[in-house]
PDB file of C-alpha atoms in Angstrom:
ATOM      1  CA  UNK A 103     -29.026   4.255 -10.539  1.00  0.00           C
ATOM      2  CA  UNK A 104     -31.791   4.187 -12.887  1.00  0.00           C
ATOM      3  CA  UNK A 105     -30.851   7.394 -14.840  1.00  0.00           C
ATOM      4  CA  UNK A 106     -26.345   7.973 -15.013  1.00  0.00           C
ATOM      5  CA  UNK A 107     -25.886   7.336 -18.059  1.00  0.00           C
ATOM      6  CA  UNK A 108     -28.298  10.188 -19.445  1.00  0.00           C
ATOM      7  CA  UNK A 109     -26.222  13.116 -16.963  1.00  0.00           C
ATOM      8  CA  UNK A 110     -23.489  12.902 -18.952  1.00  0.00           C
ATOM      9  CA  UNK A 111     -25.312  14.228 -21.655  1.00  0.00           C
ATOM     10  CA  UNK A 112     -27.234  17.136 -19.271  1.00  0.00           C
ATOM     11  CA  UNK A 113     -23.986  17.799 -18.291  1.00  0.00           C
ATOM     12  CA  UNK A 114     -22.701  18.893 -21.692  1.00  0.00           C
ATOM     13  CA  UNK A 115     -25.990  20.866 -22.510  1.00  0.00           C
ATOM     14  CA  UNK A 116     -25.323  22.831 -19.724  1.00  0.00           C
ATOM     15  CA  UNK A 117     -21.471  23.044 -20.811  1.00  0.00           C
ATOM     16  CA  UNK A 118     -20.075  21.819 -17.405  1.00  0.00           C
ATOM     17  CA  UNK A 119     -16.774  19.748 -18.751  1.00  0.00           C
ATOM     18  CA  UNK A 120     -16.446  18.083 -15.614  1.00  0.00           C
ATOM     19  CA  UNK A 121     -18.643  16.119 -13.239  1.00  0.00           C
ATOM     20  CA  UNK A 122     -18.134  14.466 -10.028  1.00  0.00           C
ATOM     21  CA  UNK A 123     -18.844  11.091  -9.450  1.00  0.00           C
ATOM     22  CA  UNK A 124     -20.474   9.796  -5.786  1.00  0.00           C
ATOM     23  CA  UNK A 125     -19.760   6.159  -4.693  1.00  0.00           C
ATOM     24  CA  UNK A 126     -21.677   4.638  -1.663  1.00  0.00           C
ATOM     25  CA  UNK A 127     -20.959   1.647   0.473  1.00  0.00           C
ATOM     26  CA  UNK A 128     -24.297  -0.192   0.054  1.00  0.00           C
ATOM     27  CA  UNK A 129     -24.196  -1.595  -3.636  1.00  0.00           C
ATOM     28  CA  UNK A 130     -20.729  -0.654  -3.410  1.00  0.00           C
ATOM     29  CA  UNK A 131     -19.599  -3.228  -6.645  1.00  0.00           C
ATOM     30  CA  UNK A 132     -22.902  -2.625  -8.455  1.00  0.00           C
ATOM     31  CA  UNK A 133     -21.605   1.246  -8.831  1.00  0.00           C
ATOM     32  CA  UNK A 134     -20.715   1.090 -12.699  1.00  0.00           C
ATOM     33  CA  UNK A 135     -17.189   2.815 -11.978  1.00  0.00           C
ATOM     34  CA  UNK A 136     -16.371  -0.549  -9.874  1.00  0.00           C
ATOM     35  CA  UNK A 137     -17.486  -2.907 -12.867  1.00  0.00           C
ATOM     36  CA  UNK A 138     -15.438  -3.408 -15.971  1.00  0.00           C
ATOM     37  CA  UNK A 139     -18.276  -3.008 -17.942  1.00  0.00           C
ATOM     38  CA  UNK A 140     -19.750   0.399 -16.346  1.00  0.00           C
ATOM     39  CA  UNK A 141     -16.075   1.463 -16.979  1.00  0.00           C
ATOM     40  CA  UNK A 142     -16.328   0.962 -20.657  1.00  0.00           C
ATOM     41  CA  UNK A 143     -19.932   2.589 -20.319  1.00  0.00           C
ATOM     42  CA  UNK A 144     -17.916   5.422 -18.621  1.00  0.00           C
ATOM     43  CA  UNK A 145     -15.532   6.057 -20.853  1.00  0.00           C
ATOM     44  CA  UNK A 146     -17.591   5.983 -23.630  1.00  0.00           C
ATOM     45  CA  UNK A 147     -20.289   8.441 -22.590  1.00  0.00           C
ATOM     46  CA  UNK A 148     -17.569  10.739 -21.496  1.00  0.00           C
ATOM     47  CA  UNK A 149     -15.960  11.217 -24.563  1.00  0.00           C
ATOM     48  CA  UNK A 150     -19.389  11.165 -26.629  1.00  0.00           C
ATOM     49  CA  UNK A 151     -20.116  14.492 -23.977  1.00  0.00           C
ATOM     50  CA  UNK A 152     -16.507  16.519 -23.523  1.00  0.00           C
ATOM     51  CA  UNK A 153     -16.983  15.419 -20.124  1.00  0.00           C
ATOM     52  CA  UNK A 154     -14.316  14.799 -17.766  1.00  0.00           C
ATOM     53  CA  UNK A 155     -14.920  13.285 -14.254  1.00  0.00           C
ATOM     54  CA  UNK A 156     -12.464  15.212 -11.911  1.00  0.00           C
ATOM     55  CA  UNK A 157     -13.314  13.561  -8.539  1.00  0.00           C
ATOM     56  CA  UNK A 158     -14.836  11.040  -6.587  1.00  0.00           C
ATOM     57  CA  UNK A 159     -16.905  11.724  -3.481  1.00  0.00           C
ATOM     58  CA  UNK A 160     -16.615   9.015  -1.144  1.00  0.00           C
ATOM     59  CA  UNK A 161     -19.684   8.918   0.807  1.00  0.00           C
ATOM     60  CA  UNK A 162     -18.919   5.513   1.935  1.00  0.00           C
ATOM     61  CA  UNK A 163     -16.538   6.671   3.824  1.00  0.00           C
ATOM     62  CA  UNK A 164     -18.946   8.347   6.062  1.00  0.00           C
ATOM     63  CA  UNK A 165     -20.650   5.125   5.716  1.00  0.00           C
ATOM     64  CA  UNK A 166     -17.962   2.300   6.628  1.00  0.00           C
ATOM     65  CA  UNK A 167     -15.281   4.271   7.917  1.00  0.00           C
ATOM     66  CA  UNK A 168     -12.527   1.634   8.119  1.00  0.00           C
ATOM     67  CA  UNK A 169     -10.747   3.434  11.361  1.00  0.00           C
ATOM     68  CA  UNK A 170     -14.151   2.270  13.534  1.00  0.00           C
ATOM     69  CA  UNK A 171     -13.646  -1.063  12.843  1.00  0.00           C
ATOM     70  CA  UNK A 172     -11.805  -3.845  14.313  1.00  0.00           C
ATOM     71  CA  UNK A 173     -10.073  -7.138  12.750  1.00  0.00           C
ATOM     72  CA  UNK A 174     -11.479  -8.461   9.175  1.00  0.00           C
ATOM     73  CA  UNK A 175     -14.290  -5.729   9.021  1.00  0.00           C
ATOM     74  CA  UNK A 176     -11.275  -3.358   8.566  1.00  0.00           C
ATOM     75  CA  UNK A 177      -8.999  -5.458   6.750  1.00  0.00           C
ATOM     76  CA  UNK A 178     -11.985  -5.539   4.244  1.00  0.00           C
ATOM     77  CA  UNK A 179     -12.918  -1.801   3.889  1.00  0.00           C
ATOM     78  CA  UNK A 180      -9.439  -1.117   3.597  1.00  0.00           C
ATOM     79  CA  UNK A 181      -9.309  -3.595   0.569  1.00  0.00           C
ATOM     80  CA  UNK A 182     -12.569  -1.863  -0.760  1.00  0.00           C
ATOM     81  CA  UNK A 183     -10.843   1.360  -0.772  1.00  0.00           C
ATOM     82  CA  UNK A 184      -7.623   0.222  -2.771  1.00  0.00           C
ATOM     83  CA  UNK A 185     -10.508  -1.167  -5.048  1.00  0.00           C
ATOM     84  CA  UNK A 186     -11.928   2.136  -5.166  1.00  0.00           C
ATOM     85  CA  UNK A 187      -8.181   4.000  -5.965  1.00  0.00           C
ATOM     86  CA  UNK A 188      -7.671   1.491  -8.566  1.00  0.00           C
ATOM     87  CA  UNK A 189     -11.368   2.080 -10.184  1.00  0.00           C
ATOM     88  CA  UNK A 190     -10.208   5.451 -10.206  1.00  0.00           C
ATOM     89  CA  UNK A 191      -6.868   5.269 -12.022  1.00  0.00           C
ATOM     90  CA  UNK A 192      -8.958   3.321 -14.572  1.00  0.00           C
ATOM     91  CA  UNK A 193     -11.026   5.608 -15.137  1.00  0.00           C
ATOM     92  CA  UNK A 194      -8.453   8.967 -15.340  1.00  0.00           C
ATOM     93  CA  UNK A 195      -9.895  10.215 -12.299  1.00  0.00           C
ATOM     94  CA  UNK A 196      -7.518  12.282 -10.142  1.00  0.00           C
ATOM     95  CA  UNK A 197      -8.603  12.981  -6.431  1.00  0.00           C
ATOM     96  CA  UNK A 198     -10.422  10.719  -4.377  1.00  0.00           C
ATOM     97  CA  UNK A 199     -12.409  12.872  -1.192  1.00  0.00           C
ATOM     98  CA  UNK A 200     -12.790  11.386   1.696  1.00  0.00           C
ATOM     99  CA  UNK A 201     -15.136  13.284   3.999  1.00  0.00           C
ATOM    100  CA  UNK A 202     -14.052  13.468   7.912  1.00  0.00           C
ATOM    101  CA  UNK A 203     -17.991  14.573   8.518  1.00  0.00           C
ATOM    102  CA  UNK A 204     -21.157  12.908   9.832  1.00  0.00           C
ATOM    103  CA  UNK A 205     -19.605   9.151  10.543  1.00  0.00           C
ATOM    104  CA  UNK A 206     -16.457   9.780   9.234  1.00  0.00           C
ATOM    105  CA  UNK A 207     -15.945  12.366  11.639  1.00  0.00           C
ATOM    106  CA  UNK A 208     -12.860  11.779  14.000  1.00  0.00           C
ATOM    107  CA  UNK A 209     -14.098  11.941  17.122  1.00  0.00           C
ATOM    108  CA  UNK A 210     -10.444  11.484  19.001  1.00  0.00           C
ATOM    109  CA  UNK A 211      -6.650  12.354  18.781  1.00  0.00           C
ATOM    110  CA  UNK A 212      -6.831   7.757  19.065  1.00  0.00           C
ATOM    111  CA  UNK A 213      -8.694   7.690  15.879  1.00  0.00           C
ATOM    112  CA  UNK A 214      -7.275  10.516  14.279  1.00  0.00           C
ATOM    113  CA  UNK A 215      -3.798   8.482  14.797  1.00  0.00           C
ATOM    114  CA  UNK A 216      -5.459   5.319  13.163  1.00  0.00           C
ATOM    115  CA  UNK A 217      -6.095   7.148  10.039  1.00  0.00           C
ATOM    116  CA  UNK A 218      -2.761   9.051   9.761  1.00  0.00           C
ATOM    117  CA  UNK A 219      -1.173   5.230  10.446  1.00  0.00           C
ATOM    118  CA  UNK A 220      -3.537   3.674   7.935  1.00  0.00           C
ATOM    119  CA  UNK A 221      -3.386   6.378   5.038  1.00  0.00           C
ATOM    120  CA  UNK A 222       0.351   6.735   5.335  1.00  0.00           C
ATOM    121  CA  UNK A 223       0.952   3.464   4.826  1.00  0.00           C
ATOM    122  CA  UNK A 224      -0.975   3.638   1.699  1.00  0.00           C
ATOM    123  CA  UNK A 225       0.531   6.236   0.238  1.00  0.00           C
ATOM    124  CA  UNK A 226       2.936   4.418  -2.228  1.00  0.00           C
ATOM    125  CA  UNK A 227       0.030   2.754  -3.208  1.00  0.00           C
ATOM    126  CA  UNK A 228      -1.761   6.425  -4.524  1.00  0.00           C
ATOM    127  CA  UNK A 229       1.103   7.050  -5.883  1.00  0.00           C
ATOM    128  CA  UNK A 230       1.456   3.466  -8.263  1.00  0.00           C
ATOM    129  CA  UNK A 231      -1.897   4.285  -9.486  1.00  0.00           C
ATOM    130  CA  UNK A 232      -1.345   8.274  -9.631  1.00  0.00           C
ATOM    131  CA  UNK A 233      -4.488   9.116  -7.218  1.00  0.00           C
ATOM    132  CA  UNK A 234      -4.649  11.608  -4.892  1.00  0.00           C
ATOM    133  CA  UNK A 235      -7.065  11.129  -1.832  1.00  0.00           C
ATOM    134  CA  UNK A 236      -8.358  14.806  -0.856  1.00  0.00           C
ATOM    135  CA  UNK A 237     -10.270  15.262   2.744  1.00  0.00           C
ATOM    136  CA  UNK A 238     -13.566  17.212   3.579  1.00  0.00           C
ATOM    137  CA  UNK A 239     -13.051  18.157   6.677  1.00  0.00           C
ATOM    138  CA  UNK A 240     -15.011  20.216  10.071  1.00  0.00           C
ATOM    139  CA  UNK A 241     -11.477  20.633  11.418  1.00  0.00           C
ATOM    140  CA  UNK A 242     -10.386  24.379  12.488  1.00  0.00           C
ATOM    141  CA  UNK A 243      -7.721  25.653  10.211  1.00  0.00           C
ATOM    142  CA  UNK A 244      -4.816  24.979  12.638  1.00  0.00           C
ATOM    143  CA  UNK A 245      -5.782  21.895  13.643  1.00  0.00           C
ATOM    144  CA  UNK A 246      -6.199  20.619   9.596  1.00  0.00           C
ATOM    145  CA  UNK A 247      -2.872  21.717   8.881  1.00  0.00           C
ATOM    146  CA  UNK A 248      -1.586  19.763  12.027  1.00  0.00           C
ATOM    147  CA  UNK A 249      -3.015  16.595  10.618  1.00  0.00           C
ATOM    148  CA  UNK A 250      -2.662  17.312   6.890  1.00  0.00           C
ATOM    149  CA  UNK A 251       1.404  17.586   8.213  1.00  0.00           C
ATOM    150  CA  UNK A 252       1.483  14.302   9.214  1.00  0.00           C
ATOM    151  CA  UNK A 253       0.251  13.174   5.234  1.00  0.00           C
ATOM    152  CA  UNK A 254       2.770  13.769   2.057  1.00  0.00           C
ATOM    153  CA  UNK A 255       1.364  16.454   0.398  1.00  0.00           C
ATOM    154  CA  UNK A 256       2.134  14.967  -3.084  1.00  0.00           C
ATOM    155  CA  UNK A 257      -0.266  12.114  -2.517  1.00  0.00           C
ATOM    156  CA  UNK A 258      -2.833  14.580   0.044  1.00  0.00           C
ATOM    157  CA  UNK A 259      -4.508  17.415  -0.064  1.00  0.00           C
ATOM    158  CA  UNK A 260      -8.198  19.123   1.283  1.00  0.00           C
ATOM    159  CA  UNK A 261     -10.903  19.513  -0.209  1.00  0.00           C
ATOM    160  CA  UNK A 262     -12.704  23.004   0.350  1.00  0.00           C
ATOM    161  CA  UNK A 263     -16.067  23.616   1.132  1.00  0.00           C
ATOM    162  CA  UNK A 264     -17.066  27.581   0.598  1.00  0.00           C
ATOM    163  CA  UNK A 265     -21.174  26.933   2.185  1.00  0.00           C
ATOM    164  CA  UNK A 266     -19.736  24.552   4.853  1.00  0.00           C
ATOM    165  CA  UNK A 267     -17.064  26.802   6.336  1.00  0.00           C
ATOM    166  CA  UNK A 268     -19.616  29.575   5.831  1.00  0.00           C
ATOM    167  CA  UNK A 269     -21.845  26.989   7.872  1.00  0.00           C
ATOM    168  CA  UNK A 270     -18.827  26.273  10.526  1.00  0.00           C
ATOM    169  CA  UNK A 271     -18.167  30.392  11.077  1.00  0.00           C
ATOM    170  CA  UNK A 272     -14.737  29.728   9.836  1.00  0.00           C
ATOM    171  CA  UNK A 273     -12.947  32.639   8.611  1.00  0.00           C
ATOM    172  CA  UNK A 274     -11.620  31.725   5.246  1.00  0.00           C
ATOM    173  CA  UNK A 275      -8.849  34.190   5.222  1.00  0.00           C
ATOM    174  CA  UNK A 276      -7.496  32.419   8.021  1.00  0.00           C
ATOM    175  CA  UNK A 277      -8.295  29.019   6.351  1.00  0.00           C
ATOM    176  CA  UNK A 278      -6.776  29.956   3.059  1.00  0.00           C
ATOM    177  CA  UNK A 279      -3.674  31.651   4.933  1.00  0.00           C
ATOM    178  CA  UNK A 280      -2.769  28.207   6.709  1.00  0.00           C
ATOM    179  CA  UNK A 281      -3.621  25.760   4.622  1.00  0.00           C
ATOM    180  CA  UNK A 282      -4.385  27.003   1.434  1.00  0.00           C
ATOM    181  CA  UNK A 283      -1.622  25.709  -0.924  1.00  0.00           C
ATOM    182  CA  UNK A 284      -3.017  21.834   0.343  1.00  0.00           C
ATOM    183  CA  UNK A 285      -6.476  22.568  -1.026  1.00  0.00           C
ATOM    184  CA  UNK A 286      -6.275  20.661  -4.218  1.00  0.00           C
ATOM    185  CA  UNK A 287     -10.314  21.056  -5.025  1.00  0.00           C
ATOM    186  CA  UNK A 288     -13.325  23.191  -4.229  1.00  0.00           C
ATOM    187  CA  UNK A 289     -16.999  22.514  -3.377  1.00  0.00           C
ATOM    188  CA  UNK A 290     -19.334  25.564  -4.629  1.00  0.00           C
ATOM    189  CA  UNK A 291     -22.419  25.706  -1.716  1.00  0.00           C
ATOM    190  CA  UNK A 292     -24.041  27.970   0.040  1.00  0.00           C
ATOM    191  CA  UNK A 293     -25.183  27.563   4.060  1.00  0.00           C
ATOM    192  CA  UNK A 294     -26.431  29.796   6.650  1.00  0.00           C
ATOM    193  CA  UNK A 295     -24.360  30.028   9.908  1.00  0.00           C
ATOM    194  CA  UNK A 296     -25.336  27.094  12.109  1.00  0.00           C
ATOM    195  CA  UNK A 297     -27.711  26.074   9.060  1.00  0.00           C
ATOM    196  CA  UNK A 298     -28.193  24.079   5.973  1.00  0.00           C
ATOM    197  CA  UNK A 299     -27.854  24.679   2.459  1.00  0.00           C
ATOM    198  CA  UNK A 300     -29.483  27.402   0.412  1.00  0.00           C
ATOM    199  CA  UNK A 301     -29.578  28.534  -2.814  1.00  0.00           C
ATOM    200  CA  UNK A 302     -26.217  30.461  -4.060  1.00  0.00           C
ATOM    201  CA  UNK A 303     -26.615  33.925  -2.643  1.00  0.00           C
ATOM    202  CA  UNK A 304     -28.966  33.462  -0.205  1.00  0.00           C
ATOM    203  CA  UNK A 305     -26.813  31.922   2.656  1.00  0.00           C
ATOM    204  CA  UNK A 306     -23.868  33.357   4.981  1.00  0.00           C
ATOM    205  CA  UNK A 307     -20.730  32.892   2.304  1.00  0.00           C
ATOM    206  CA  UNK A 308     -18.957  35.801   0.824  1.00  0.00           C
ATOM    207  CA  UNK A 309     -18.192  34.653  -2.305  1.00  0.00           C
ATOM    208  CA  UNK A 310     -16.729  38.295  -3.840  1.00  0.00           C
ATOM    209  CA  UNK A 311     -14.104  38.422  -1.371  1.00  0.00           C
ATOM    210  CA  UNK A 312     -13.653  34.457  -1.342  1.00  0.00           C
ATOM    211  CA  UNK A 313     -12.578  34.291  -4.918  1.00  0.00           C
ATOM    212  CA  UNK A 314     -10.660  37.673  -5.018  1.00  0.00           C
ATOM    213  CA  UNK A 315      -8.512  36.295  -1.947  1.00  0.00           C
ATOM    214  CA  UNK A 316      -8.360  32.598  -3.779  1.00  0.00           C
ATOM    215  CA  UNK A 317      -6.627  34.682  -6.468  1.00  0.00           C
ATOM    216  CA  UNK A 318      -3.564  34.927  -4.551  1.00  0.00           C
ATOM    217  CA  UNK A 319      -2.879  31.144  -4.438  1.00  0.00           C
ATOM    218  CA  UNK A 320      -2.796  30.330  -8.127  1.00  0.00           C
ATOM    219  CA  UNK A 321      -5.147  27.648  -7.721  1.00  0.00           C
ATOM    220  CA  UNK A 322      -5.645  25.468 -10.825  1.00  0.00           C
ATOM    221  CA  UNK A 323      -8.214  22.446  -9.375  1.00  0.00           C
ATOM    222  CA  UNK A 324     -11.686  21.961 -10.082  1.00  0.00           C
ATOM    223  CA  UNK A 325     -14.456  23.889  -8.911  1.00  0.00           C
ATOM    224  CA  UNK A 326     -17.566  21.249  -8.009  1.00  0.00           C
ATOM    225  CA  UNK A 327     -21.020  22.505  -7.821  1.00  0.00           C
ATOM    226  CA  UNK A 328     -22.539  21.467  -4.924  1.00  0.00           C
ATOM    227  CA  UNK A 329     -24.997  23.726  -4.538  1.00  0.00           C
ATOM    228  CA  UNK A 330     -28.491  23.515  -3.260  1.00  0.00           C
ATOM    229  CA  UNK A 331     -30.996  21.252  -4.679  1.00  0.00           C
ATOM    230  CA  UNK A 332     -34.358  21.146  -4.509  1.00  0.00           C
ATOM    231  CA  UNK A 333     -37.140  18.753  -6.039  1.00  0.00           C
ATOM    232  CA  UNK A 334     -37.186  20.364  -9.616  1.00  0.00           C
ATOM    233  CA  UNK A 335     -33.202  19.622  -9.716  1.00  0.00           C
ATOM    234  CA  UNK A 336     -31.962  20.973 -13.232  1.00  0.00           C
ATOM    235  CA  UNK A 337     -33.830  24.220 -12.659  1.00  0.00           C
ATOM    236  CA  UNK A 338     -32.995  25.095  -9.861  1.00  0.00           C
ATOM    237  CA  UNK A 339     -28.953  23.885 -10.410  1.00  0.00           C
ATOM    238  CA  UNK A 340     -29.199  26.227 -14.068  1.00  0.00           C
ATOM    239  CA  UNK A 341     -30.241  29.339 -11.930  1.00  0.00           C
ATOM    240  CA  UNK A 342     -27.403  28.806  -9.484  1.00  0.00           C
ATOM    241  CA  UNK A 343     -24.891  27.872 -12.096  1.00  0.00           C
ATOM    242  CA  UNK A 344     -25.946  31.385 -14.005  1.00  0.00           C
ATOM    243  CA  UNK A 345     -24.955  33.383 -10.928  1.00  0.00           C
ATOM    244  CA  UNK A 346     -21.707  31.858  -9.994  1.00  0.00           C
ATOM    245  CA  UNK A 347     -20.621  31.821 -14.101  1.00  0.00           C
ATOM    246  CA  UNK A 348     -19.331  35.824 -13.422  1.00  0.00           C
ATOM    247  CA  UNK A 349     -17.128  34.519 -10.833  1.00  0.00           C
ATOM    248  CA  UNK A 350     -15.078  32.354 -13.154  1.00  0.00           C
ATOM    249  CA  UNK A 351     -14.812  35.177 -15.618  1.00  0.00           C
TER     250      UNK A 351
END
């Protein structure tokens, strides 16, 4: 909170061009992309730095999940998050994720109907304001696509995780075979098998063979750098972003 504004400008010394922005529940309308005023701060500081901001990660979604609650409690986080896809047209920015993890996990085939219901009925909705909501997900590859099925694909798409399928013991060929023409962005991490994040390298992904068989699906979203962090912060985020730069080459 105390220190935004001046990433913008880190991020174009380290000649990123896009960032992704996080958004929490608690101080949800204090978050300057929610206030007409942060939004001209926003816009301003982008364009001062080349930057773009691609995405949104919506922690508060793990946070408030609207599907586990009942009468006005839902009513209202379903309002916040048209608040949040209009903030987002605003400011230019394209995919909205919604992570299915931690307490946004679906924990049944009831709740996973509740958000199917809730999302397709918003759908025209994304599609007035030209935002795409994107979902992080611990599903098995088969059983993403049967839910991702049940979404347009214009307005829906997954967001890809290399560290936390790694993490999962997914097999990404099988992952990118099923479901890989949905996956409309990609998280850059790093986890050990069962474990949590480590530096880029260090962990249980393969990223050689990743990004050769990513080659075969023409993708054209954002890469996100997600990558381990430690107390230092820049440092440690320049070493990592130095050894994935080849990859992009």
């Amino acid at each position: 909170w105390d220190h935004w504004e001046s990433e913008f400008a880190e991020a174009s010394r380290l000649d990123l061009g896009l960032i992704e922005w996080t958004l929490d529940q608690h101080r949800l309308y204090d978050n300057p992309m929610m206030t007409a005023r942060g939004q001209e701060q926003i816009r301003a500081l982008a364009v001062a730095n080349s930057i773009e901001i691609a995405s949104v990660t919506g922690d508060f979604f793990m946070q408030a999940p609207f599907f586990k609650a009942r009468g006005e409690e839902r009513t209202s986080r379903l309002n916040d998050l048209r608040r949040i896809v209009q903030a987002c047209s605003d400011l230019k920015i394209q995919y909205l994720v919604l992570p299915l993890v931690d307490g946004g996990r679906i924990s049944s085939a009831f709740e996973e109907d509740e958000v199917a219901s809730e999302l397709e009925a918003l759908a025209p909705f994304l599609e007035q304001y030209g935002v795409s909501i994107v979902f992080e997900s611990d599903y098995p590859p088969q059983e993403l696509l049967q839910f991702m099925r049940r979404l347009p694909s214009d307005r829906f798409g997954i967001n890809y995780d290399i560290g936390n399928s790694a993490a999962l013991g997914f097999n990404f060929y099988e992952e990118l075979a099923t479901y890989g023409d949905r996956i409309t962005d990609i998280h850059i991490k790093d986890r050990i098998l069962g474990g949590g994040s480590v530096k880029l390298g260090e962990g249980d992904a393969d990223f050689i063979k990743f990004f050769n068989e990513l080659k075969k699906f023409d993708y054209q979203g954002p890469f996100i750098m997600q990558a381990y962090r430690d107390d230092e912060g820049v440092n440690v985020f320049k070493d990592q972003l130095e050894w994935i730069k080849p990859y992009f080459q």
